[in-house]
């Protein structure tokens, strides 16, 4: 019997999808050869701590950086050993004072916000736009205080934040603008790529991202001074020798954020695959958009004018009132049909205990204690109502990063949705 004609799998019927899809795999022979070549050369990392060429890394790192800068259209690309490292370095490059405020989004991975805390600054969470899931510029504007120094946006799920509006706010108040484009490499925003419209942006190269080298990240900036600071921070800031460099030191503790040669060689090959990875996600999304069109109470992803979406996550919103069903009930039904990669909600970073209880550094409330406004800054439910509602009740995602979706697989996902939507009464009963 055709599975979609049977009873819902949740209620004892046959699931539409009865075997797991193949896990996402994009590493092939070219990557193996690139890695082997580095290994045969014997130099797996070539940074030196002293001033000079080698302060900036070995040949594979430099080649990857040149290629990434050219591809994304950035003046500088700086490779790091994870994008979490990249975020910490980006905030550090701004040279903030303890207790300075940075406005960011709660609908992102924790690393976006903790990069601010690592630099002794205070994350201030602005709510998100319910259409794009990206930080809402109007909410940002309302949160600017005399202690605000920067905005750290995230280009979430594959779509750029509204960088034009954020830049206007930043310029108006003398703020720096950073963005976390981990999930959106290759997404277009107007005339260029997402990530390139901030003072510093950048991408993750971890295993789950569009392109990867195991662990890694790449910072992009057009600002020579920030690029120099980023390179210093990446390599312990050990090469600071001149008085001029020393005067630049503020907020610039160095780390070991160096990407290795093997990872850089693999990342170079992966960069050649980005366009195809993006195109394949876009084909999956177009097929889903067409197949899910017209399902009541289900909104498929919105793409802002002038942007393209690269679908790290295919983000949907349920109208649970119209449906007369909770998200959890629908989710159980879809899971039972075998739909892979379902996400019930995403993130409300502002409600993590770290923020709720202000226990970032030690137990005495630093960095909030470093600000005269610190006591007035609190994190509690109600702070970001749009993000909270989506997370608690109405957001439903498909993580496209976990499996290879062939067209016939996408058809089966669509069939599972249509089967569930065809039997909503049975679910309500
Ligand atoms: C993956 C991700 C990061 C962290 O990147 P890593 O390379 O794993 O450190 C940060 N922010 C967002 C939005 C991400 O998706």
Coordinates of C-alpha atoms and ligand atoms in Angstrom, one line a residue:
X1 CA 0.0 0.0 0.0
X2 CA 1.2 3.5 -0.7
X3 CA 2.5 4.9 2.6
X4 CA 1.0 8.3 2.1
X5 CA -2.5 6.8 1.7
X6 CA -2.2 4.8 5.0
X7 CA -2.9 6.0 8.5
X8 CA -0.4 8.4 10.1
X9 CA 2.7 6.5 11.3
X10 CA 2.2 8.2 14.7
X11 CA -1.2 6.5 14.9
X12 CA 0.1 3.1 13.8
X13 CA 0.3 3.5 10.0
X14 CA 3.3 3.0 7.7
X15 CA 6.0 5.7 7.6
X16 CA 6.6 7.5 4.3
X17 CA 10.4 7.4 4.9
X18 CA 11.6 4.1 6.3
X19 CA 15.4 4.4 5.9
X20 CA 17.6 7.2 7.0
X21 CA 19.0 9.5 4.3
X22 CA 22.8 9.3 3.6
X23 CA 24.8 11.7 5.9
X24 CA 26.1 14.8 4.3
X25 CA 29.4 14.2 2.6
X26 CA 31.5 16.6 0.5
X27 CA 35.0 15.4 1.1
X28 CA 36.6 13.5 -1.8
X29 CA 39.8 12.5 -3.5
X30 CA 40.9 16.1 -4.2
X31 CA 40.8 16.9 -0.5
X32 CA 42.7 13.6 0.3
X33 CA 45.4 14.6 -2.1
X34 CA 45.7 18.1 -0.9
X35 CA 46.0 16.9 2.7
X36 CA 48.5 14.2 1.7
X37 CA 50.7 16.7 -0.1
X38 CA 51.0 18.7 3.1
X39 CA 51.8 15.6 5.1
X40 CA 54.4 14.5 2.6
X41 CA 56.0 17.9 2.9
X42 CA 56.4 17.5 6.6
X43 CA 55.4 21.0 7.6
X44 CA 52.0 20.8 9.2
X45 CA 52.0 24.4 10.5
X46 CA 54.6 27.0 9.8
X47 CA 53.8 30.0 12.0
X48 CA 56.6 31.7 13.9
X49 CA 56.0 34.1 16.8
X50 CA 58.5 36.8 15.7
X51 CA 57.8 39.6 13.3
X52 CA 58.3 38.7 9.6
X53 CA 56.5 36.7 6.9
X54 CA 56.2 33.5 8.9
X55 CA 54.3 35.4 11.6
X56 CA 51.4 35.1 9.1
X57 CA 51.5 31.4 8.6
X58 CA 52.7 28.8 6.1
X59 CA 52.1 28.4 2.3
X60 CA 48.8 26.5 2.5
X61 CA 47.3 29.0 5.0
X62 CA 48.5 32.0 2.9
X63 CA 47.2 30.4 -0.3
X64 CA 43.8 29.7 1.2
X65 CA 43.6 33.2 2.5
X66 CA 44.4 34.7 -0.9
X67 CA 41.8 32.5 -2.6
X68 CA 39.1 33.3 0.0
X69 CA 39.9 37.0 -0.3
X70 CA 39.5 36.9 -4.1
X71 CA 36.4 34.7 -3.9
X72 CA 34.5 36.8 -1.4
X73 CA 35.8 40.1 -2.7
X74 CA 37.5 41.1 0.6
X75 CA 40.7 43.1 1.0
X76 CA 41.8 40.7 3.7
X77 CA 41.0 37.1 4.6
X78 CA 42.5 35.7 7.8
X79 CA 42.2 32.0 8.5
X80 CA 41.6 30.8 12.1
X81 CA 41.3 27.4 13.7
X82 CA 37.5 27.8 14.3
X83 CA 34.9 30.4 13.7
X84 CA 34.5 30.7 17.5
X85 CA 38.1 31.8 17.5
X86 CA 37.2 34.2 14.7
X87 CA 34.4 35.8 16.6
X88 CA 36.5 36.2 19.7
X89 CA 39.3 37.8 17.6
X90 CA 36.8 40.0 15.7
X91 CA 35.4 41.5 19.0
X92 CA 39.0 41.8 20.4
X93 CA 40.1 43.7 17.3
X94 CA 37.7 46.5 18.3
X95 CA 39.7 47.2 21.5
X96 CA 36.7 47.5 23.8
X97 CA 36.8 48.6 27.4
X98 CA 35.4 46.2 30.1
X99 CA 31.7 46.9 30.5
X100 CA 31.2 48.3 27.0
X101 CA 28.0 47.1 25.3
X102 CA 27.6 45.1 22.1
X103 CA 24.2 44.6 20.7
X104 CA 23.6 41.1 19.3
X105 CA 20.9 38.6 18.5
X106 CA 19.5 35.8 20.7
X107 CA 18.7 33.6 17.6
X108 CA 22.1 32.3 16.9
X109 CA 24.7 29.9 18.3
X110 CA 26.1 30.7 21.8
X111 CA 29.5 31.5 20.3
X112 CA 28.2 34.8 18.8
X113 CA 27.3 36.2 22.3
X114 CA 30.1 34.5 24.3
X115 CA 32.7 36.2 22.0
X116 CA 31.5 39.4 23.5
X117 CA 31.8 38.1 27.1
X118 CA 35.3 36.7 26.4
X119 CA 36.3 40.3 25.7
X120 CA 34.8 41.5 28.9
X121 CA 32.1 43.4 27.1
X122 CA 28.3 43.1 27.8
X123 CA 26.0 41.4 25.2
X124 CA 22.7 43.3 24.8
X125 CA 20.1 41.2 23.0
X126 CA 17.9 42.8 20.3
X127 CA 14.8 40.9 19.2
X128 CA 14.6 39.4 15.7
X129 CA 12.5 39.9 12.6
X130 CA 9.9 37.2 12.5
X131 CA 10.1 36.9 8.7
X132 CA 13.9 36.5 8.3
X133 CA 14.9 35.4 11.9
X134 CA 17.7 37.9 11.7
X135 CA 18.3 40.8 14.2
X136 CA 15.7 43.5 13.8
X137 CA 17.3 46.9 13.1
X138 CA 14.4 48.7 14.9
X139 CA 15.0 46.7 18.0
X140 CA 18.8 47.5 17.8
X141 CA 18.1 51.2 17.5
X142 CA 16.0 51.2 20.7
X143 CA 18.9 49.6 22.7
X144 CA 21.7 52.0 21.8
X145 CA 23.1 53.7 24.9
X146 CA 26.1 55.9 25.5
X147 CA 28.0 52.7 26.3
X148 CA 27.2 50.9 23.1
X149 CA 30.3 50.3 21.0
X150 CA 29.3 47.8 18.3
X151 CA 26.6 45.7 16.7
X152 CA 27.3 42.0 16.2
X153 CA 24.7 40.6 13.7
X154 CA 24.4 37.0 12.6
X155 CA 23.4 36.0 9.1
X156 CA 21.3 33.1 10.3
X157 CA 20.1 30.0 8.4
X158 CA 21.6 31.1 5.1
X159 CA 20.3 34.7 4.7
X160 CA 22.1 38.0 5.3
X161 CA 20.9 40.3 8.1
X162 CA 19.6 43.7 7.0
X163 CA 23.1 45.2 6.8
X164 CA 22.0 48.5 5.1
X165 CA 19.8 49.4 8.1
X166 CA 22.4 48.2 10.6
X167 CA 25.1 50.2 8.9
X168 CA 22.9 53.3 9.1
X169 CA 22.4 52.8 12.8
X170 CA 26.1 52.1 13.3
X171 CA 27.1 55.3 11.4
X172 CA 24.6 57.4 13.2
X173 CA 25.9 56.4 16.7
X174 CA 29.6 55.8 15.8
X175 CA 29.5 52.1 16.3
X176 CA 31.4 49.2 14.7
X177 CA 29.5 46.6 12.8
X178 CA 30.4 42.9 12.9
X179 CA 28.6 39.9 11.5
X180 CA 28.6 36.1 12.0
X181 CA 28.1 34.5 8.6
X182 CA 28.9 31.0 9.7
X183 CA 25.7 29.7 8.2
X184 CA 25.5 31.8 5.1
X185 CA 28.7 31.5 3.0
X186 CA 28.0 32.3 -0.6
X187 CA 24.7 34.1 0.2
X188 CA 24.2 37.2 -1.9
X189 CA 23.4 40.6 -0.4
X190 CA 22.9 43.3 -3.0
X191 CA 26.1 43.7 -4.9
X192 CA 28.2 41.3 -2.9
X193 CA 28.4 38.4 -0.5
X194 CA 26.9 38.2 3.0
X195 CA 29.6 38.9 5.6
X196 CA 31.3 41.5 3.5
X197 CA 29.1 44.4 4.6
X198 CA 30.4 44.5 8.1
X199 CA 33.7 46.0 9.4
X200 CA 34.6 42.3 10.1
X201 CA 32.7 39.3 9.0
X202 CA 33.5 35.7 8.5
X203 CA 32.7 32.0 8.1
X204 CA 32.9 28.7 9.9
X205 CA 34.6 25.7 8.3
X206 CA 33.4 23.2 10.8
X207 CA 32.1 19.8 9.7
X208 CA 28.4 20.9 9.5
X209 CA 28.8 24.0 7.5
X210 CA 28.4 24.3 3.7
X211 CA 32.2 23.9 3.2
X212 CA 34.5 22.5 5.8
X213 CA 37.9 21.3 6.7
X214 CA 37.0 19.6 10.0
X215 CA 37.5 22.7 12.2
X216 CA 38.3 26.1 11.0
X217 CA 37.2 29.6 10.2
X218 CA 37.9 32.6 8.0
X219 CA 37.7 36.3 8.9
X220 CA 37.1 38.9 6.2
X221 CA 37.6 42.6 6.3
X222 CA 38.4 45.5 4.1
X223 CA 40.0 47.4 6.9
X224 CA 43.8 47.3 6.9
X225 CA 44.1 48.2 10.6
X226 CA 41.6 45.7 11.8
X227 CA 43.2 43.0 9.6
X228 CA 46.6 43.7 11.2
X229 CA 45.1 43.4 14.6
X230 CA 43.3 40.2 13.7
X231 CA 46.6 38.7 12.5
X232 CA 48.3 39.7 15.8
X233 CA 45.5 38.3 18.0
X234 CA 45.6 35.0 16.1
X235 CA 49.3 34.5 16.9
X236 CA 49.7 35.5 20.5
X237 CA 50.3 39.2 19.6
X238 CA 54.0 38.3 20.1
X239 CA 55.3 40.3 17.2
X240 CA 54.4 43.6 18.8
X241 CA 57.7 45.3 18.8
X242 CA 57.4 48.9 17.6
X243 CA 56.0 51.8 19.7
X244 CA 53.3 52.3 17.0
X245 CA 52.2 48.7 17.3
X246 CA 52.3 48.9 21.1
X247 CA 49.9 51.9 21.0
X248 CA 47.5 49.6 19.1
X249 CA 47.5 47.0 21.8
X250 CA 44.3 47.9 23.7
X251 CA 42.1 44.9 24.2
X252 CA 44.5 42.8 22.2
X253 CA 45.5 39.8 24.2
X254 CA 46.8 37.2 21.8
X255 CA 45.8 33.6 21.5
X256 CA 46.7 30.6 19.4
X257 CA 43.9 30.8 16.8
X258 CA 46.2 29.5 14.0
X259 CA 44.7 27.2 11.3
X260 CA 47.0 24.3 10.4
X261 CA 48.4 23.6 6.9
X262 CA 46.4 20.4 6.4
X263 CA 43.1 22.1 7.2
X264 CA 44.0 25.1 5.0
X265 CA 44.9 22.8 2.1
X266 CA 41.5 21.1 2.4
X267 CA 39.7 24.4 2.8
X268 CA 41.2 25.6 -0.4
X269 CA 39.7 22.6 -2.3
X270 CA 36.4 23.1 -0.5
X271 CA 36.1 26.7 -1.5
X272 CA 36.0 25.5 -5.1
X273 CA 32.9 23.5 -4.2
X274 CA 31.0 26.3 -2.5
X275 CA 29.0 27.4 -5.5
X276 CA 27.8 23.9 -6.2
X277 CA 26.9 23.3 -2.5
X278 CA 24.9 26.5 -2.5
X279 CA 23.2 25.6 -5.8
X280 CA 22.3 22.2 -4.5
X281 CA 20.7 23.6 -1.3
X282 CA 18.8 26.1 -3.4
X283 CA 17.4 23.3 -5.6
X284 CA 16.3 21.5 -2.5
X285 CA 14.6 24.6 -1.1
X286 CA 12.9 25.4 -4.4
X287 CA 11.5 21.9 -4.5
X288 CA 10.3 22.2 -0.9
X289 CA 8.8 25.6 -1.5
X290 CA 6.8 24.2 -4.4
X291 CA 5.8 21.0 -2.7
X292 CA 4.8 22.6 0.6
X293 CA 2.9 25.5 -1.0
X294 CA -0.7 25.8 0.1
X295 CA -0.4 23.7 3.3
X296 CA -2.5 25.6 5.8
X297 CA -0.9 27.3 8.7
X298 CA 2.7 26.7 7.4
X299 CA 4.9 29.5 6.2
X300 CA 7.9 28.5 4.2
X301 CA 11.2 30.6 4.3
X302 CA 11.1 34.2 3.3
X303 CA 13.9 35.8 1.3
X304 CA 14.5 39.5 1.6
X305 CA 14.6 41.6 -1.6
X306 CA 18.0 41.8 -3.1
X307 CA 19.3 38.7 -1.2
X308 CA 19.8 35.1 -2.0
X309 CA 19.3 32.3 0.6
X310 CA 21.8 29.4 1.0
X311 CA 19.6 27.3 3.3
X312 CA 21.8 26.0 6.1
X313 CA 18.4 25.6 7.7
X314 CA 15.0 25.6 5.9
X315 CA 13.1 27.6 8.5
X316 CA 9.3 27.5 8.7
X317 CA 6.7 29.0 10.9
X318 CA 3.5 27.3 12.0
X319 CA 0.2 29.1 12.8
X320 CA -0.7 26.8 15.6
X321 CA -4.0 28.6 16.3
X322 CA -5.2 28.2 12.7
X323 CA -4.0 24.5 12.8
X324 CA -5.6 23.8 16.2
X325 CA -2.5 21.7 17.0
X326 CA 0.6 22.2 19.0
X327 CA 4.0 22.2 17.2
X328 CA 5.0 19.2 19.3
X329 CA 2.1 17.2 18.1
X330 CA 2.8 18.0 14.4
X331 CA 6.5 17.4 15.0
X332 CA 5.8 13.9 16.5
X333 CA 3.7 13.1 13.5
X334 CA 6.4 14.3 11.0
X335 CA 9.1 12.4 12.9
X336 CA 7.0 9.3 12.9
X337 CA 6.8 9.6 9.1
X338 CA 10.6 9.6 9.1
X339 CA 11.3 13.2 8.2
X340 CA 15.0 13.8 9.0
X341 CA 16.6 16.9 10.5
X342 CA 13.5 18.4 12.2
X343 CA 14.1 21.2 14.6
X344 CA 11.5 22.4 17.1
X345 CA 12.7 25.9 17.8
X346 CA 16.3 27.1 17.6
X347 CA 18.0 29.3 20.2
X348 CA 17.1 31.9 22.9
X349 CA 20.7 32.6 23.9
X350 CA 19.6 35.5 26.2
X351 CA 17.9 32.9 28.5
X352 CA 20.9 30.7 29.0
X353 CA 21.8 30.5 32.7
X354 CA 25.1 32.3 31.9
X355 CA 23.0 35.4 31.2
X356 CA 20.0 34.8 33.5
X357 CA 22.4 34.6 36.4
X358 CA 25.2 36.8 35.1
X359 CA 27.9 34.2 35.9
X360 CA 30.3 34.7 33.0
X361 CA 33.6 35.3 34.7
X362 CA 33.8 34.0 38.2
X363 CA 30.8 34.5 40.5
X364 CA 30.7 38.2 41.2
X365 CA 28.9 39.4 38.1
X366 CA 31.8 40.6 35.9
X367 CA 31.6 42.2 33.3
X368 CA 28.3 43.7 34.3
X369 CA 30.0 45.0 37.5
X370 CA 32.3 46.9 35.2
X371 CA 29.5 49.2 34.0
X372 CA 27.6 51.8 35.9
X373 CA 24.6 50.5 33.9
X374 CA 25.3 46.9 34.8
X375 CA 22.6 46.5 37.4
X376 CA 20.0 47.7 34.9
X377 CA 20.9 45.1 32.4
X378 CA 19.0 41.9 33.0
X379 CA 18.1 38.9 31.0
X380 CA 14.6 37.4 31.6
X381 CA 11.7 36.0 29.5
X382 CA 10.0 38.8 27.7
X383 CA 13.2 40.5 26.6
X384 CA 12.9 39.2 23.1
X385 CA 9.3 38.2 22.6
X386 CA 9.5 37.4 18.9
X387 CA 12.5 35.0 19.3
X388 CA 10.8 33.5 22.4
X389 CA 7.5 32.8 20.7
X390 CA 9.2 31.3 17.7
X391 CA 11.4 29.1 19.9
X392 CA 8.7 28.0 22.3
X393 CA 5.8 27.5 19.9
X394 CA 5.9 28.3 16.3
X395 CA 9.3 27.7 14.6
X396 CA 9.8 24.5 12.7
X397 CA 13.1 23.9 10.9
X398 CA 14.6 21.4 8.6
X399 CA 18.4 21.2 9.0
X400 CA 19.6 20.7 5.4
X401 CA 23.2 20.4 6.7
X402 CA 22.8 16.9 8.0
X403 CA 21.9 14.8 5.0
X404 CA 22.4 14.6 1.3
X405 CA 18.9 15.4 -0.2
X406 CA 18.5 13.9 -3.6
X407 CA 15.4 15.1 -5.5
X408 CA 13.6 11.8 -4.7
X409 CA 14.3 12.3 -1.0
X410 CA 12.9 15.8 -1.1
X411 CA 9.8 14.4 -2.7
X412 CA 9.4 12.0 0.2
X413 CA 9.8 14.7 2.7
X414 CA 7.1 16.7 0.9
X415 CA 4.9 13.6 0.8
X416 CA 5.3 13.1 4.5
X417 CA 4.3 16.7 5.2
X418 CA 1.3 16.4 2.8
X419 CA 0.3 13.2 4.4
X420 CA 0.3 14.7 7.9
X421 CA -1.5 17.9 6.7
X422 CA -4.1 15.6 5.0
X423 CA -5.0 14.0 8.3
X424 CA -4.9 16.9 10.7
X425 CA -8.3 15.9 12.1
X426 CA -6.9 12.5 13.2
X427 CA -4.1 14.3 15.0
X428 CA -6.5 16.7 16.7
X429 CA -8.7 13.8 17.9
Ligands
LIG1 C1 28.8 27.1 13.5 C2 28.6 28.4 14.1 C3 29.5 29.1 14.9 C4 30.8 28.5 15.4 O1 31.6 28.1 14.4 P1 32.8 27.0 14.8 O2 33.6 27.0 13.6 O3 32.1 25.7 15.0 O4 33.5 27.5 16.0 C5 29.2 30.4 15.3 N1 28.1 31.0 14.9 C6 27.1 30.4 14.2 C7 25.9 31.1 13.8 C8 27.3 29.1 13.8 O5 26.4 28.4 13.0

